Coordinates of C-alpha atoms in Angstrom, one line a residue:
M1 CA 110.2 143.2 115.4
T2 CA 108.2 141.8 112.5
E3 CA 106.7 138.3 112.8
C4 CA 109.1 137.2 110.0
A5 CA 112.1 138.5 112.0
G6 CA 110.8 136.9 115.1
I7 CA 110.5 133.5 113.4
G8 CA 114.0 134.0 112.1
V9 CA 115.4 134.3 115.6
V10 CA 113.4 131.2 116.7
N11 CA 114.8 129.2 113.8
A12 CA 118.4 130.2 114.7
A13 CA 117.8 129.1 118.3
R14 CA 116.4 125.8 117.1
K15 CA 119.4 125.2 114.9
T16 CA 121.8 125.9 117.7
M17 CA 119.9 123.6 120.1
A18 CA 119.9 120.9 117.4
R19 CA 123.7 121.2 117.1
M20 CA 124.1 120.7 120.8
L21 CA 121.8 117.6 120.6
G22 CA 123.7 115.9 117.8
N23 CA 122.8 117.9 114.7
N24 CA 120.7 115.2 113.1
E25 CA 117.0 114.9 112.2
T26 CA 116.0 113.6 115.6
A27 CA 117.8 116.5 117.3
F28 CA 116.2 119.0 115.0
D29 CA 112.7 117.7 115.8
S30 CA 113.4 117.6 119.5
A31 CA 114.6 121.2 119.4
K32 CA 111.5 122.3 117.5
S33 CA 109.3 120.8 120.1
Q34 CA 110.7 123.1 122.8
F35 CA 109.0 126.2 121.3
W36 CA 105.4 127.4 121.8
V37 CA 104.9 130.3 119.4
V38 CA 102.3 133.0 120.1
D39 CA 101.6 135.8 117.6
A40 CA 99.0 138.7 117.5
N41 CA 96.2 136.1 117.1
G42 CA 97.4 133.9 119.9
L43 CA 98.9 130.4 120.0
I44 CA 99.7 129.0 116.6
T45 CA 98.4 125.5 116.0
D46 CA 97.7 123.5 112.8
E47 CA 94.1 124.6 113.0
R48 CA 95.1 128.2 112.1
E49 CA 93.8 129.3 108.7
N50 CA 96.1 131.0 106.2
I51 CA 99.1 130.3 108.4
D52 CA 102.3 132.1 107.6
P53 CA 104.6 129.5 105.8
D54 CA 107.5 130.7 108.0
A55 CA 105.6 129.9 111.1
L56 CA 104.2 126.6 109.9
P57 CA 107.0 124.4 111.3
F58 CA 106.3 125.8 114.8
A59 CA 102.5 125.3 114.6
R60 CA 101.5 123.0 117.5
R61 CA 99.3 120.0 116.7
I62 CA 95.9 120.7 118.1
K63 CA 95.8 117.4 120.0
E64 CA 99.1 118.3 121.6
A65 CA 97.7 121.7 122.6
D66 CA 94.6 120.0 124.0
R67 CA 96.8 117.9 126.3
Q68 CA 98.2 121.1 127.7
G69 CA 94.7 122.5 128.2
L70 CA 95.1 125.0 125.3
R71 CA 93.3 125.8 122.1
E72 CA 94.1 127.5 118.8
G73 CA 94.6 131.3 119.5
A74 CA 95.1 130.9 123.3
S75 CA 96.4 134.0 124.9
L76 CA 100.1 134.5 125.9
A77 CA 99.1 134.4 129.6
E78 CA 97.2 131.1 129.1
V79 CA 100.2 129.5 127.3
V80 CA 102.6 130.6 129.9
R81 CA 100.4 129.4 132.7
Q82 CA 99.8 126.0 131.2
V83 CA 103.2 125.3 129.6
Q84 CA 105.3 126.7 132.5
P85 CA 108.2 127.6 130.2
D86 CA 111.8 128.1 131.2
V87 CA 112.3 131.1 128.8
L88 CA 109.9 133.9 127.8
L89 CA 111.3 135.3 124.5
G90 CA 109.8 138.6 123.4
L91 CA 110.2 139.4 119.7
S92 CA 106.8 141.2 119.2
G93 CA 107.7 144.9 118.9
V94 CA 104.7 145.5 121.3
G95 CA 105.6 147.5 124.4
G96 CA 104.2 146.0 127.7
L97 CA 103.2 142.7 126.1
F98 CA 104.6 140.9 129.1
S99 CA 101.9 142.2 131.4
K100 CA 101.5 141.6 135.1
E101 CA 99.2 138.6 134.3
V102 CA 101.9 137.1 132.0
L103 CA 104.7 137.7 134.5
E104 CA 102.6 136.3 137.3
A105 CA 102.0 133.2 135.2
L106 CA 105.8 132.8 134.7
K107 CA 106.2 132.3 138.5
G108 CA 105.0 128.8 137.8
S109 CA 107.9 128.0 135.6
T110 CA 109.6 124.6 135.9
S111 CA 113.0 126.4 135.9
T112 CA 114.6 127.5 139.2
K113 CA 116.0 130.5 137.2
P114 CA 113.5 131.5 134.5
A115 CA 114.7 133.8 131.8
I116 CA 112.9 136.8 130.5
F117 CA 114.1 138.2 127.2
A118 CA 112.3 141.4 126.3
M119 CA 114.2 142.0 123.0
S120 CA 112.1 144.5 121.1
N121 CA 113.5 148.0 120.3
P122 CA 113.3 150.9 121.0
T123 CA 112.8 151.1 124.8
K124 CA 109.1 152.0 124.5
N125 CA 108.6 148.7 122.6
A126 CA 110.2 146.5 125.2
E127 CA 107.8 143.7 126.3
C128 CA 108.5 144.7 129.9
T129 CA 111.1 146.5 132.0
P130 CA 113.6 144.8 134.3
D131 CA 112.0 146.5 137.3
E132 CA 108.6 144.9 136.4
A133 CA 110.3 141.5 135.8
F134 CA 112.2 141.4 139.1
K135 CA 109.3 142.8 141.1
I136 CA 106.7 140.4 139.9
V137 CA 108.6 137.2 139.1
G138 CA 111.2 137.5 141.8
D139 CA 114.9 138.0 142.3
N140 CA 116.0 134.7 140.9
I141 CA 115.5 135.4 137.2
I142 CA 117.7 136.1 134.2
F143 CA 116.7 139.3 132.4
A144 CA 117.9 140.5 129.0
S145 CA 116.6 143.2 126.7
G146 CA 117.2 144.7 123.3
S147 CA 117.2 148.2 124.7
P148 CA 119.5 149.6 127.4
F149 CA 118.2 149.6 131.0
R150 CA 119.9 150.1 134.3
D151 CA 120.5 147.2 136.6
V152 CA 117.9 146.8 139.4
D153 CA 118.8 147.3 143.0
L154 CA 117.4 144.3 144.8
G155 CA 118.4 145.5 148.3
N156 CA 121.0 144.1 150.7
G157 CA 123.8 144.7 148.2
R158 CA 122.2 142.5 145.6
I159 CA 121.9 143.5 141.9
G160 CA 119.4 142.4 139.3
H161 CA 121.4 142.3 136.1
C162 CA 119.8 143.8 133.1
N163 CA 121.7 142.3 130.2
Q164 CA 121.5 144.1 126.9
G165 CA 121.5 141.8 123.9
N166 CA 124.4 143.5 122.1
N167 CA 126.2 142.2 119.1
M168 CA 129.5 143.9 120.1
Y169 CA 130.6 140.7 121.8
L170 CA 130.3 138.7 118.6
F171 CA 130.7 140.8 115.5
P172 CA 134.5 141.6 115.9
G173 CA 135.3 137.9 116.3
I174 CA 133.0 136.9 113.4
G175 CA 134.6 139.4 111.1
L176 CA 138.1 138.5 112.1
G177 CA 137.5 134.7 112.0
T178 CA 135.9 135.0 108.5
L179 CA 138.9 137.0 107.3
L180 CA 141.5 134.6 108.7
S181 CA 139.7 131.6 107.3
G182 CA 139.4 133.1 103.9
S183 CA 135.8 132.0 103.6
R184 CA 133.8 133.8 100.9
L185 CA 130.6 133.6 103.0
I186 CA 129.5 133.5 106.6
S187 CA 127.4 130.4 107.1
D188 CA 124.8 129.7 109.8
G189 CA 127.2 127.2 111.3
M190 CA 129.9 129.9 111.7
L191 CA 127.4 132.2 113.4
Q192 CA 126.3 129.4 115.7
A193 CA 129.9 128.4 116.5
A194 CA 130.6 132.0 117.5
A195 CA 127.6 132.2 119.8
E196 CA 128.4 128.8 121.4
R197 CA 132.0 130.0 122.1
L198 CA 130.8 133.2 123.7
A199 CA 128.4 131.2 125.9
A200 CA 131.2 128.8 126.9
Y201 CA 133.3 131.8 128.0
M202 CA 130.9 132.5 130.8
T203 CA 131.9 131.3 134.3
E204 CA 129.4 129.4 136.5
E205 CA 129.7 132.2 139.0
E206 CA 128.7 134.8 136.4
V207 CA 125.7 132.7 135.3
L208 CA 124.5 132.3 138.9
K209 CA 124.6 136.0 139.3
G210 CA 122.2 136.4 136.3
M211 CA 124.7 137.6 133.8
I212 CA 124.6 136.4 130.2
F213 CA 127.7 138.2 128.9
P214 CA 131.3 138.4 130.3
P215 CA 132.8 141.6 131.5
I216 CA 133.6 144.1 128.7
S217 CA 137.1 144.3 130.0
K218 CA 137.7 140.9 128.4
I219 CA 136.5 141.9 125.0
R220 CA 139.9 141.3 123.2
D221 CA 140.3 137.8 124.6
I222 CA 136.6 137.1 123.8
T223 CA 137.2 138.3 120.2
K224 CA 140.2 135.9 119.9
E225 CA 138.1 133.0 121.2
V226 CA 135.1 133.7 118.9
A227 CA 137.4 134.2 115.9
A228 CA 139.1 130.9 116.5
A229 CA 135.7 129.2 116.7
V230 CA 134.7 130.8 113.4
V231 CA 137.9 129.7 111.7
Q232 CA 137.4 126.1 112.9
E233 CA 133.8 126.0 111.8
A234 CA 134.8 127.4 108.3
V235 CA 137.4 124.6 108.0
E236 CA 134.9 122.0 109.2
E237 CA 132.4 123.1 106.6
D238 CA 135.1 123.2 103.9
L239 CA 134.6 126.9 103.3
A240 CA 138.1 128.0 104.3
E241 CA 140.4 129.0 101.5
G242 CA 143.3 130.4 103.7
Y243 CA 144.7 133.8 104.4
R244 CA 147.9 135.4 103.0
D245 CA 150.7 132.8 103.2
I246 CA 148.4 130.2 105.0
D247 CA 146.6 128.1 102.5
A248 CA 143.6 125.9 103.1
R249 CA 145.7 122.8 103.7
E250 CA 147.9 124.5 106.3
L251 CA 144.8 125.9 108.0
Q252 CA 143.3 122.5 108.3
K253 CA 146.5 121.3 110.1
I254 CA 146.4 124.4 112.4
C255 CA 142.7 123.7 113.3
Q256 CA 143.6 120.2 114.6
H257 CA 145.0 121.8 117.7
E258 CA 143.1 124.4 119.7
E259 CA 146.2 126.3 121.0
E260 CA 147.5 126.6 117.5
V261 CA 144.3 128.2 116.2
L262 CA 144.3 130.6 119.1
D263 CA 147.9 131.5 118.4
Y264 CA 147.1 132.0 114.7
V265 CA 144.3 134.4 115.6
Q266 CA 146.4 136.2 118.2
N267 CA 149.3 136.8 115.8
N268 CA 146.9 138.3 113.3
M269 CA 145.0 140.6 115.6
W270 CA 145.7 144.3 115.4
S271 CA 147.0 145.9 118.6
P272 CA 146.2 149.6 119.0
E273 CA 149.7 150.5 120.3
Y274 CA 151.1 153.9 119.3
P275 CA 154.7 155.1 119.7
T276 CA 155.3 158.2 121.8
L277 CA 156.0 161.2 119.5
V278 CA 158.3 164.0 120.9
Y279 CA 158.2 167.3 119.2
K280 CA 161.4 169.3 119.6
K281 CA 161.4 172.9 118.5
D282 CA 164.7 174.1 117.0

């Protein structure tokens, strides 16, 4: 992934965190403070010369870095060791970037279930493999990747889930929800609402197992839930213009009741049911 694309992902994560914290300026600043961004030249601070404008909002103040025992350009391993992050998010496009040293440093995480997201594609560019992550950091991690990997056998019947970050869980619902809302555009808020609804679909048991996506067998129900969230957000942002015989005003009324929105989506979902054809030869 390019640095620009990586910063785009971080920005999206920051916006979603801010929404959950109240969606105001204070929440936005609080969310931003949760990220420590490291590029090819190391930790980004306000001492960096010719800093990329997109990365500037995430540049750490050098005094803040000093308090953590870090400096401008500190290595990824140093940052992980000193910050003790809950999540290690790989958007580098550099295979093996999460080295043994980096993963060993993550063992000091403040989280009881640290997350390792090696999101770069293709497989050879993944920051680490699930085998490496589980072997070095331990069994109690959450692992996700951009490339497909097999789950890891942890022994004694236990499985280390390798979650592939796949858009298949979101895109059908985003498309359907946008259509049914009549919105002419898909806003950041609509995308964030879709992601939040998918996350809320997870059960506590699934999360404790290290899963970040529900079973694929539930994809139609997930699509309905995600679409409903997108419709509601479009109405909230005054983007909805209605669909077919449902105008914007009627859609606003529907969105006042969760069950009505779900029914609206359900009634407009295509069901792949085909009649049985019998050929009779005269």
